[in-house]
CSV table of C-alpha atoms in Angstrom, one decimal:
chain,number,residue,atom,x,y,z
M,8,MET,CA,50.4,-22.4,-30.5
M,9,ASP,CA,47.9,-19.7,-29.8
M,10,LEU,CA,45.5,-22.1,-28.1
M,11,GLU,CA,48.3,-23.5,-25.9
M,12,LYS,CA,49.4,-20.0,-24.9
M,13,HIS,CA,45.9,-19.2,-23.8
M,14,GLY,CA,45.6,-22.3,-21.7
M,15,ARG,CA,43.5,-24.3,-24.3
M,16,HIS,CA,44.7,-27.5,-25.8
M,17,GLU,CA,43.5,-28.3,-29.3
M,18,PRO,CA,42.9,-32.0,-29.7
M,19,PRO,CA,45.3,-33.6,-32.1
M,20,PRO,CA,43.7,-34.5,-35.5
M,21,PRO,CA,42.9,-38.2,-36.0
M,22,ALA,CA,45.2,-40.3,-38.0
M,23,GLY,CA,44.8,-39.9,-41.7
M,24,GLN,CA,43.3,-36.4,-41.5
M,25,GLY,CA,46.4,-34.2,-41.4
M,26,CYS,CA,46.1,-33.5,-45.0
M,27,VAL,CA,42.5,-32.4,-44.6
M,28,TYR,CA,43.6,-30.0,-41.8
M,29,ALA,CA,46.5,-28.7,-43.9
M,30,VAL,CA,44.2,-28.2,-46.9
M,31,VAL,CA,41.7,-26.3,-44.8
M,32,ARG,CA,44.1,-24.3,-42.6
M,33,ILE,CA,45.8,-22.2,-45.4
M,34,PRO,CA,42.6,-20.9,-47.0
M,35,VAL,CA,41.2,-20.2,-43.6
M,36,ARG,CA,44.2,-18.1,-42.6
M,37,ILE,CA,44.1,-16.3,-46.0
M,38,LEU,CA,40.4,-15.5,-45.3
M,39,ALA,CA,41.3,-14.4,-41.8
M,40,VAL,CA,43.9,-11.9,-43.1
M,41,VAL,CA,41.8,-10.6,-45.9
M,42,VAL,CA,38.3,-10.5,-44.3
M,43,VAL,CA,38.5,-11.0,-40.5
M,44,LEU,CA,41.5,-8.6,-39.9
M,45,PRO,CA,39.8,-5.5,-41.4
M,46,VAL,CA,36.6,-6.3,-39.4
M,47,ARG,CA,38.6,-6.7,-36.2
M,48,VAL,CA,40.5,-3.5,-36.9
M,49,VAL,CA,37.3,-1.6,-37.5
M,50,TRP,CA,35.8,-3.1,-34.4
M,51,ASP,CA,38.8,-2.1,-32.3
M,52,LEU,CA,38.7,1.4,-33.7
M,53,LEU,CA,35.0,1.8,-32.9
M,54,ALA,CA,35.6,0.5,-29.4
M,55,LEU,CA,38.5,2.9,-28.9
M,56,GLY,CA,36.5,5.8,-30.3
M,57,ALA,CA,33.6,5.0,-28.1
M,58,ARG,CA,35.8,4.8,-25.0
M,59,ALA,CA,37.5,8.1,-26.0
M,60,MET,CA,34.2,9.7,-26.6
M,61,HIS,CA,32.9,8.5,-23.2
M,62,ARG,CA,36.1,9.6,-21.4
M,63,ARG,CA,36.7,13.0,-23.2
M,64,ALA,CA,33.2,14.2,-24.1
M,65,LEU,CA,30.3,12.4,-22.5
M,66,ARG,CA,31.6,12.1,-19.0
M,67,PRO,CA,33.0,15.7,-18.8
M,68,ALA,CA,29.7,16.9,-20.3
M,69,GLY,CA,27.8,14.9,-17.8
M,70,ASP,CA,30.0,16.3,-15.0
M,71,ALA,CA,29.5,19.8,-16.3
M,72,VAL,CA,25.8,19.4,-16.5
M,73,ALA,CA,25.8,17.9,-13.0
M,74,ARG,CA,27.9,20.9,-11.7
M,75,ALA,CA,25.6,23.3,-13.5
M,76,CYS,CA,22.5,21.7,-12.1
M,77,ALA,CA,24.1,21.7,-8.6
M,78,TRP,CA,25.1,25.3,-8.9
M,79,LEU,CA,21.6,26.2,-10.2
M,80,HIS,CA,20.0,24.3,-7.3
M,81,ARG,CA,22.4,25.8,-4.8
M,82,SER,CA,22.4,29.4,-6.1
M,83,LEU,CA,18.9,29.8,-7.5
M,84,LEU,CA,16.4,27.0,-6.8
M,85,ALA,CA,17.3,26.5,-3.1
M,86,PRO,CA,17.2,30.3,-2.2
M,87,LEU,CA,14.1,30.7,-4.3
M,88,GLY,CA,12.5,27.7,-2.5
M,89,ARG,CA,13.5,29.1,0.9
M,90,ALA,CA,12.2,32.5,-0.1
M,91,LEU,CA,8.9,31.0,-1.2
M,92,ALA,CA,8.7,28.8,1.9
M,93,TRP,CA,9.4,31.9,4.1
M,94,LEU,CA,6.8,33.9,2.1
M,95,ALA,CA,4.3,31.0,2.4
M,96,ARG,CA,5.0,30.8,6.2
M,97,GLY,CA,4.6,34.6,6.5
M,98,THR,CA,1.5,34.6,4.4
M,99,GLY,CA,0.1,31.6,6.4
M,100,LEU,CA,0.9,33.4,9.7
M,101,VAL,CA,-0.7,36.6,8.4
M,102,LEU,CA,-3.8,34.7,7.2
M,103,LYS,CA,-3.9,32.8,10.5
M,104,TRP,CA,-3.8,36.0,12.5
M,105,ALA,CA,-6.4,37.6,10.2
M,106,ALA,CA,-8.7,34.6,10.4
M,107,GLN,CA,-8.3,34.5,14.2
M,108,ALA,CA,-8.9,38.3,14.3
M,109,VAL,CA,-12.0,38.0,12.1
M,110,PHE,CA,-13.6,34.6,13.1
M,111,TYR,CA,-12.2,33.6,16.4
M,112,TRP,CA,-11.2,36.4,18.8
M,113,PRO,CA,-14.5,38.4,18.4
M,114,TRP,CA,-16.6,35.3,19.1
M,115,ALA,CA,-14.2,34.1,21.9
M,116,GLY,CA,-14.3,37.6,23.5
M,117,LEU,CA,-18.1,37.7,23.1
M,118,TRP,CA,-18.4,34.2,24.7
M,119,ARG,CA,-15.8,34.9,27.4
M,120,TYR,CA,-16.7,38.4,28.4
M,121,VAL,CA,-20.4,38.7,27.5
M,122,LEU,CA,-22.3,35.5,27.1
M,123,ALA,CA,-20.5,33.4,29.7
M,124,PRO,CA,-20.8,36.1,32.5
M,125,ALA,CA,-24.4,36.9,31.5
M,126,GLY,CA,-25.3,33.2,31.4
M,127,ASP,CA,-23.6,32.6,34.7
M,128,ALA,CA,-25.5,35.6,36.3
M,129,LEU,CA,-28.7,34.5,34.7
M,130,TRP,CA,-28.3,30.9,36.0
M,131,ARG,CA,-27.1,32.0,39.5
M,132,TRP,CA,-29.6,34.9,40.2
M,133,VAL,CA,-32.6,34.0,38.0
M,134,LEU,CA,-32.9,30.4,37.0
M,135,ILE,CA,-31.7,28.8,40.3
M,136,PRO,CA,-34.0,30.9,42.5
M,137,LEU,CA,-36.9,30.4,40.0
M,138,GLY,CA,-36.2,26.7,39.9
M,139,GLN,CA,-36.1,26.5,43.7
M,140,GLY,CA,-39.4,28.4,44.0
M,141,LEU,CA,-41.0,26.2,41.4
M,142,ALA,CA,-39.7,23.1,43.2
M,143,LEU,CA,-41.1,24.4,46.5
M,144,LEU,CA,-44.4,25.2,44.9
M,145,GLY,CA,-44.5,21.8,43.2
M,146,ARG,CA,-43.8,20.0,46.5
M,147,GLY,CA,-46.6,22.0,48.2
M,148,ALA,CA,-49.0,21.3,45.3
M,149,ALA,CA,-48.0,17.6,45.3
M,150,ALA,CA,-48.6,17.4,49.1
M,151,ALA,CA,-52.0,19.1,48.7
M,152,LEU,CA,-53.0,16.9,45.8
M,153,GLY,CA,-51.8,13.8,47.7
M,154,TRP,CA,-53.9,14.7,50.8
M,155,LEU,CA,-56.9,15.5,48.6
M,156,ALA,CA,-56.5,12.2,46.7
M,157,LYS,CA,-56.2,10.3,50.0
M,158,ALA,CA,-59.3,12.1,51.3
M,159,LEU,CA,-61.3,11.3,48.2
M,160,PHE,CA,-60.1,7.8,47.1
M,161,VAL,CA,-58.2,6.1,50.0
M,162,TRP,CA,-59.6,7.1,53.4
M,163,PRO,CA,-63.4,6.5,52.6
M,164,TRP,CA,-62.7,3.0,51.2
M,165,ALA,CA,-60.3,2.2,54.0
M,166,ALA,CA,-62.9,3.2,56.6
M,167,LEU,CA,-65.5,1.2,54.7
M,168,TRP,CA,-63.2,-1.9,54.6
M,169,ARG,CA,-62.1,-1.5,58.2
M,170,TYR,CA,-65.3,-0.6,59.9
M,171,VAL,CA,-68.0,-2.1,57.7
M,172,LEU,CA,-66.9,-5.0,55.4
M,173,VAL,CA,-64.5,-6.7,57.8
M,174,PRO,CA,-66.8,-6.8,60.8
M,175,GLY,CA,-69.9,-7.7,58.6
M,176,CYS,CA,-68.0,-10.5,56.9
M,177,ALA,CA,-66.6,-11.8,60.2
M,178,ALA,CA,-70.1,-11.9,61.7
M,179,LEU,CA,-71.6,-13.5,58.6
M,180,TYR,CA,-68.8,-16.2,58.6
M,181,ARG,CA,-69.1,-16.8,62.3
M,182,HIS,CA,-72.9,-17.0,62.6
M,183,LEU,CA,-74.0,-18.2,59.2
M,184,LEU,CA,-71.5,-19.8,56.9
M,185,ARG,CA,-69.6,-21.9,59.4
M,186,PRO,CA,-72.7,-23.5,60.9
M,187,ALA,CA,-74.1,-24.1,57.4
M,188,GLY,CA,-70.8,-25.7,56.3
M,189,GLN,CA,-70.7,-28.0,59.3
M,190,GLY,CA,-74.3,-29.2,58.7
M,191,LEU,CA,-73.5,-29.8,55.0
M,192,GLU,CA,-70.4,-31.7,55.9
M,193,ARG,CA,-72.4,-34.0,58.2
M,194,VAL,CA,-75.0,-34.6,55.5
M,195,LEU,CA,-72.3,-35.4,52.9
M,196,LEU,CA,-70.5,-37.8,55.2
M,197,ALA,CA,-73.7,-39.7,56.0
M,198,LEU,CA,-74.6,-39.9,52.3
M,199,VAL,CA,-71.1,-41.3,51.4
M,200,ARG,CA,-71.1,-43.8,54.4
M,201,TYR,CA,-74.6,-45.1,54.0
M,202,LEU,CA,-75.4,-44.7,50.3
M,203,LEU,CA,-72.4,-44.2,47.9
M,204,LYS,CA,-70.0,-46.6,49.5
M,205,PRO,CA,-72.4,-49.7,49.5
M,206,ALA,CA,-73.5,-48.8,45.9
M,207,GLY,CA,-69.8,-48.6,44.8
M,208,ALA,CA,-69.0,-51.9,46.4
M,209,GLY,CA,-71.9,-53.5,44.5
M,210,VAL,CA,-70.7,-52.0,41.2
M,211,VAL,CA,-67.1,-53.3,41.8
M,212,TRP,CA,-68.4,-56.8,42.6
M,213,THR,CA,-70.5,-56.8,39.4
M,214,VAL,CA,-67.6,-55.6,37.2
M,215,ALA,CA,-65.3,-58.2,38.7
M,216,ALA,CA,-67.8,-61.0,38.1
M,217,VAL,CA,-68.4,-60.0,34.5
M,218,TRP,CA,-64.6,-59.9,33.9
M,219,ARG,CA,-64.0,-63.3,35.6
M,220,TYR,CA,-66.9,-65.3,34.3
M,221,LEU,CA,-67.6,-63.6,30.9
M,222,LEU,CA,-64.8,-61.5,29.4
M,223,LYS,CA,-61.8,-63.5,30.4
M,224,PRO,CA,-63.2,-66.9,29.1
M,225,ALA,CA,-64.3,-65.2,25.8
M,226,GLY,CA,-60.8,-63.5,25.4
M,227,ALA,CA,-59.1,-66.9,26.0
M,228,GLY,CA,-61.2,-68.5,23.3
M,229,VAL,CA,-60.4,-65.8,20.8
M,230,VAL,CA,-56.7,-66.0,21.5
M,231,TRP,CA,-56.8,-69.9,21.1
M,232,THR,CA,-58.7,-69.5,17.9
M,233,VAL,CA,-56.2,-66.9,16.4
M,234,ALA,CA,-53.2,-69.1,17.5
M,235,ALA,CA,-54.7,-72.2,15.9
M,236,VAL,CA,-55.4,-70.3,12.6
M,237,TRP,CA,-51.8,-69.0,12.6
M,238,ARG,CA,-50.2,-72.3,13.5
M,239,TYR,CA,-52.2,-74.7,11.3
M,240,LEU,CA,-53.3,-72.4,8.4
M,241,LEU,CA,-51.3,-69.2,7.9
M,242,LYS,CA,-47.8,-70.4,8.9
M,243,PRO,CA,-47.8,-73.5,6.6
M,244,ALA,CA,-49.2,-71.5,3.7
M,245,GLY,CA,-46.5,-68.8,4.2
M,246,ALA,CA,-43.8,-71.4,4.4
M,247,GLY,CA,-45.0,-73.0,1.2
M,248,VAL,CA,-44.9,-69.5,-0.6
M,249,VAL,CA,-41.4,-68.8,0.8
M,250,TRP,CA,-40.1,-72.2,-0.4
M,251,THR,CA,-41.6,-71.7,-3.8
M,252,VAL,CA,-40.0,-68.2,-4.2
M,253,THR,CA,-36.7,-69.5,-2.9
M,254,ALA,CA,-36.7,-72.4,-5.3
M,255,VAL,CA,-37.5,-70.2,-8.3
M,256,TRP,CA,-34.7,-67.7,-7.3
M,257,ARG,CA,-32.2,-70.5,-6.7
M,258,TYR,CA,-32.9,-72.8,-9.6
M,259,VAL,CA,-34.3,-70.4,-12.3
M,260,LEU,CA,-33.4,-66.8,-11.8
M,261,THR,CA,-29.8,-67.2,-10.5
M,262,PRO,CA,-28.6,-69.5,-13.3
M,263,ALA,CA,-30.3,-67.3,-15.9
M,264,GLY,CA,-28.6,-64.1,-14.5
M,265,ARG,CA,-25.2,-65.8,-14.3
M,266,ALA,CA,-25.7,-67.0,-17.9
M,267,LEU,CA,-26.5,-63.4,-19.0
M,268,VAL,CA,-23.6,-62.0,-17.0
M,269,TRP,CA,-21.2,-64.5,-18.7
M,270,LEU,CA,-22.7,-64.1,-22.2
M,271,VAL,CA,-23.3,-60.3,-22.6
M,272,PRO,CA,-19.6,-59.1,-21.9
M,273,ARG,CA,-18.3,-61.8,-24.2
M,274,ALA,CA,-20.8,-60.9,-26.9
M,275,LEU,CA,-19.9,-57.2,-26.6
M,276,ALA,CA,-16.2,-58.0,-26.6
M,277,ALA,CA,-16.6,-60.3,-29.7
M,278,VAL,CA,-18.3,-57.5,-31.5
M,279,PHE,CA,-16.4,-54.3,-30.4
M,280,VAL,CA,-13.1,-55.3,-28.8
M,281,TRP,CA,-11.6,-58.5,-30.3
M,282,PRO,CA,-11.5,-57.2,-33.9
M,283,TRP,CA,-9.6,-54.0,-32.9
M,284,ALA,CA,-7.4,-56.0,-30.5
M,285,ALA,CA,-6.5,-58.4,-33.3
M,286,VAL,CA,-5.8,-55.5,-35.6
M,287,TRP,CA,-3.5,-53.9,-33.0
M,288,ARG,CA,-1.7,-57.1,-32.0
M,289,TYR,CA,-1.3,-58.8,-35.4
M,290,VAL,CA,-1.1,-55.8,-37.8
M,291,LEU,CA,-0.2,-52.5,-36.2
M,292,VAL,CA,2.3,-53.7,-33.6
M,293,PRO,CA,4.3,-55.9,-36.1
M,294,ALA,CA,4.2,-53.2,-38.7
M,295,ALA,CA,5.5,-50.5,-36.3
M,296,THR,CA,8.1,-52.8,-34.8
M,297,GLY,CA,9.4,-53.7,-38.3
M,298,ALA,CA,9.4,-50.1,-39.4
M,299,HIS,CA,11.3,-49.0,-36.3
M,300,ARG,CA,13.7,-51.9,-36.4
M,301,TYR,CA,14.5,-52.1,-40.1
M,302,LEU,CA,13.9,-48.4,-41.3
M,303,LEU,CA,13.8,-45.7,-38.6
M,304,ALA,CA,16.5,-47.1,-36.3
M,305,PRO,CA,19.1,-47.5,-39.2
M,306,LEU,CA,18.1,-44.0,-40.6
M,307,GLY,CA,18.5,-42.5,-37.1
M,308,HIS,CA,21.8,-44.2,-36.5
M,309,GLY,CA,23.1,-43.1,-39.9
M,310,ALA,CA,21.9,-39.5,-39.3
M,311,ALA,CA,23.5,-39.5,-35.8
M,312,ARG,CA,26.8,-40.8,-37.2
M,313,LEU,CA,26.7,-38.2,-40.0
M,314,ALA,CA,25.9,-35.4,-37.6
M,315,ARG,CA,28.7,-36.5,-35.2
M,316,GLY,CA,31.2,-36.8,-38.1
M,317,LEU,CA,30.1,-33.4,-39.5
M,318,TYR,CA,30.5,-31.8,-36.0
M,319,ARG,CA,33.7,-33.6,-35.2
M,320,HIS,CA,35.5,-33.3,-38.5
M,321,VAL,CA,34.1,-30.1,-40.1
M,322,LEU,CA,32.4,-27.8,-37.6
M,323,THR,CA,34.9,-28.3,-34.7
M,324,PRO,CA,38.0,-27.6,-36.8
M,325,LEU,CA,36.3,-24.6,-38.5
M,326,GLY,CA,35.3,-23.3,-35.0
M,327,HIS,CA,38.9,-23.7,-33.7
M,328,PHE,CA,40.3,-22.1,-36.8
M,329,ALA,CA,37.8,-19.2,-36.6
M,330,ALA,CA,38.7,-18.6,-32.9
M,331,ALA,CA,42.4,-18.7,-33.6
M,332,THR,CA,41.9,-16.4,-36.6
M,333,TRP,CA,39.9,-13.9,-34.5
M,334,ARG,CA,42.6,-13.9,-31.8
M,335,LEU,CA,45.3,-13.5,-34.4
M,336,ALA,CA,43.4,-10.6,-35.9
M,337,GLY,CA,43.0,-9.1,-32.4
M,338,ARG,CA,46.8,-9.3,-31.8
M,339,VAL,CA,47.5,-7.7,-35.2
M,340,SER,CA,44.9,-5.0,-34.5
M,341,ARG,CA,46.4,-4.4,-31.0
M,342,ALA,CA,49.9,-4.1,-32.4
M,343,LEU,CA,48.7,-1.7,-35.0
M,344,GLY,CA,46.8,0.3,-32.4
M,345,ARG,CA,49.8,0.5,-30.1
M,346,GLY,CA,51.9,1.7,-33.1
M,347,LEU,CA,49.4,4.4,-33.9
M,348,VAL,CA,49.3,5.4,-30.2
M,349,TRP,CA,53.1,5.6,-30.1
M,350,LEU,CA,53.1,7.8,-33.2
M,351,TRP,CA,50.4,10.0,-31.8
M,352,ARG,CA,52.3,10.4,-28.5
M,353,GLY,CA,55.6,11.0,-30.2
M,354,CYS,CA,54.3,13.4,-32.9
M,355,VAL,CA,51.4,15.2,-31.2
M,356,ALA,CA,50.9,14.6,-27.5
M,357,ARG,CA,54.5,15.1,-26.2
M,358,PRO,CA,55.2,18.2,-28.3
M,359,ALA,CA,51.9,19.7,-27.3
M,360,ALA,CA,52.6,18.9,-23.6
M,361,TRP,CA,56.1,20.4,-23.9
M,362,ALA,CA,54.6,23.5,-25.5
M,363,TYR,CA,51.9,23.8,-22.8
M,364,ARG,CA,54.4,23.3,-20.0
M,365,GLN,CA,57.3,25.4,-21.4
M,366,VAL,CA,55.5,28.1,-23.3
M,367,ALA,CA,51.8,28.4,-22.5
M,368,THR,CA,52.1,28.1,-18.7
M,369,PRO,CA,54.8,30.9,-18.2
M,370,ALA,CA,52.8,33.1,-20.7
M,371,GLY,CA,49.6,32.5,-18.7
M,372,HIS,CA,51.4,33.3,-15.4
M,373,LEU,CA,52.8,36.5,-17.0
M,374,LEU,CA,49.3,37.5,-18.3
M,375,ARG,CA,47.8,36.7,-14.9
M,376,GLU,CA,50.3,38.9,-13.1
M,377,VAL,CA,49.9,41.7,-15.6
M,378,TRP,CA,46.1,41.5,-15.3
M,379,ARG,CA,46.3,41.5,-11.5
M,380,THR,CA,48.7,44.6,-11.5
M,381,SER,CA,46.6,46.5,-14.0
M,382,ARG,CA,43.4,45.7,-12.1
M,383,SER,CA,44.9,47.0,-8.8
M,384,ALA,CA,46.1,50.2,-10.6
M,385,ALA,CA,42.8,50.8,-12.2
M,386,ARG,CA,41.0,50.2,-8.8
M,387,LEU,CA,43.4,52.8,-7.2
M,388,VAL,CA,42.9,55.3,-10.0
M,389,TRP,CA,39.1,54.9,-9.7
M,390,ARG,CA,39.2,55.4,-5.9
M,391,THR,CA,41.4,58.5,-6.3
M,392,SER,CA,39.3,60.0,-9.0
M,393,ARG,CA,36.1,59.3,-7.0
M,394,THR,CA,37.6,61.0,-3.9
M,395,ALA,CA,38.8,64.0,-6.0
M,396,THR,CA,35.4,64.3,-7.6
M,397,ALA,CA,33.6,64.2,-4.3
M,398,GLU,CA,35.9,66.9,-2.8
M,399,ALA,CA,35.4,69.1,-5.9
M,400,TRP,CA,31.7,68.7,-5.7
M,401,HIS,CA,31.7,69.6,-2.0
M,402,THR,CA,33.8,72.7,-2.6
M,403,ALA,CA,31.5,73.8,-5.4
M,404,ARG,CA,28.4,73.3,-3.2
M,405,VAL,CA,30.0,75.3,-0.4
M,406,ALA,CA,30.9,78.1,-2.8
M,407,VAL,CA,27.4,78.3,-4.2
M,408,ARG,CA,26.0,78.3,-0.7
M,409,ASP,CA,28.2,81.2,0.3
M,410,ALA,CA,27.3,83.1,-2.8
M,411,ARG,CA,23.6,82.6,-2.1
M,412,ALA,CA,24.1,83.8,1.5
M,413,GLY,CA,26.0,86.9,0.3
M,414,VAL,CA,23.2,87.8,-2.2
M,415,ARG,CA,20.5,87.3,0.4
M,416,GLN,CA,22.4,89.5,2.9
M,417,ALA,CA,22.9,92.2,0.3
M,418,LEU,CA,19.2,92.2,-0.7
M,419,PHE,CA,17.4,91.5,2.7
M,420,GLY,CA,20.0,92.4,5.3
M,421,THR,CA,20.8,89.8,8.0
M,422,PRO,CA,19.9,86.4,6.6
M,423,PRO,CA,17.4,84.4,8.5
M,424,ARG,CA,18.7,81.5,10.6
M,425,GLU,CA,17.7,78.0,9.6
M,426,PRO,CA,16.7,75.5,12.2
M,427,ALA,CA,19.2,73.0,13.4
M,428,ARG,CA,19.6,70.0,11.1
M,429,SER,CA,19.3,66.4,12.3
M,430,PRO,CA,22.4,64.1,12.1
M,431,ALA,CA,20.7,62.3,9.2
M,432,ARG,CA,19.7,63.7,5.8
M,433,THR,CA,16.7,66.1,5.7
M,434,LEU,CA,13.7,65.8,3.5
M,435,GLY,CA,14.3,68.9,1.5
M,436,SER,CA,18.1,68.7,1.1
M,437,LYS,CA,20.5,66.2,-0.4
M,438,THR,CA,23.3,67.3,2.0
M,439,ALA,CA,24.3,65.1,4.9
M,440,ALA,CA,24.5,66.4,8.4
M,441,GLY,CA,28.3,66.6,8.3
M,442,ASN,CA,28.2,69.1,5.4
M,443,ALA,CA,25.8,71.6,7.3
M,444,PRO,CA,27.2,74.6,9.2
M,445,ALA,CA,28.5,73.8,12.6
M,446,ALA,CA,26.6,76.4,14.7
M,447,PRO,CA,22.8,75.6,14.9
M,448,ILE,CA,20.3,78.3,14.6
M,449,PRO,CA,17.7,77.9,17.4
M,450,ALA,CA,15.1,80.6,16.6
M,451,SER,CA,12.5,80.4,13.7
M,452,PRO,CA,13.2,83.0,11.0
M,453,LEU,CA,9.6,83.8,10.3
M,454,HIS,CA,8.9,84.4,14.0
M,455,LYS,CA,12.0,86.5,14.4
M,456,ARG,CA,11.2,88.6,11.3
M,457,GLN,CA,7.7,89.3,12.6
M,458,GLY,CA,9.0,90.2,16.0
């Protein structure tokens, strides 16, 4: 019924298991009432106490601490920080002005009003004229040195070249070298035409005859001999060697290599692979298959069926019963809590609220009005007494002043006149300007007495 009310449908018990459910349900409910209900009640009481503690103590305490921190920040820390910031700004401004007054303004004034005008005047009236004079002197010295250098190193050699070497070389070329060259040219042309050209033709004919009738037949004989040796001796011998090597490779080495390639893997397999393959195929695989088929699989199926039966017929009903028991204990605990809350409201909260509203509130209002009236009366009495005391003190001071004036007049005659008082308090008197005599005394008493 509980499960259906909460929207959960408990599956109906299988046929033949109603007695099992009936046997299990009654002890479970007894256990729920005896054990689970006190635990649930204690849990609900702890949760209620924690919520009440949070609502009535921790949250108001946190709000109070937050308000205190806000008030502390607003009333103490913020003004103190502003005062410190103002003090720091003032100190920084004072230090800035002091630093400028010590390290900047003197040097700036020295530079602006002493060094810069002095440097400008020195540059304008001393260095520029001095530089212009030195430049003029340098240009004159450079011109003099240039003229002297030309007179020593340029003009003598130019005159020597222009008036001595050039005419001498022209006359030498015209009257000596050109006729000698023309005669030498005629001699060389005659030598080439009548001596070297016939000798060269004879040498060329001799070389051509040697090539045609001696070197060319000898070279042809050497080429024919080398070709005959290659064709009839070296080529047949090389062909025989190649055929022999090919026959040995084809009919001896290749069959032997193929036989080794076929034999070595099989020998290695027969030694290292086939025994372990036979053990795996004919021993291990059948043994593992038989163990899985006839031992592990039946044990696994049996364990799975046992686990499913245990979960379906034992753990699932126990879980449903435990959930229903916890919900039932929660309802009982909730009803008990509601009853206790109703008793608390009827016996404590409502009478306390009525007493606060009907008794404490009017009494508090009455006390507040009495306190306000008494405070106003005390403030009025204090102001009246302070005014009366001030008037009495003023009257006593005026009487003492008059008595002193009468005694001074009786002893010394006419009393000296005091200078006129300022509107504010004087340095030697505690009386304000309103309490002084109305008529000022213009003359100095000492001067008047001496006069």
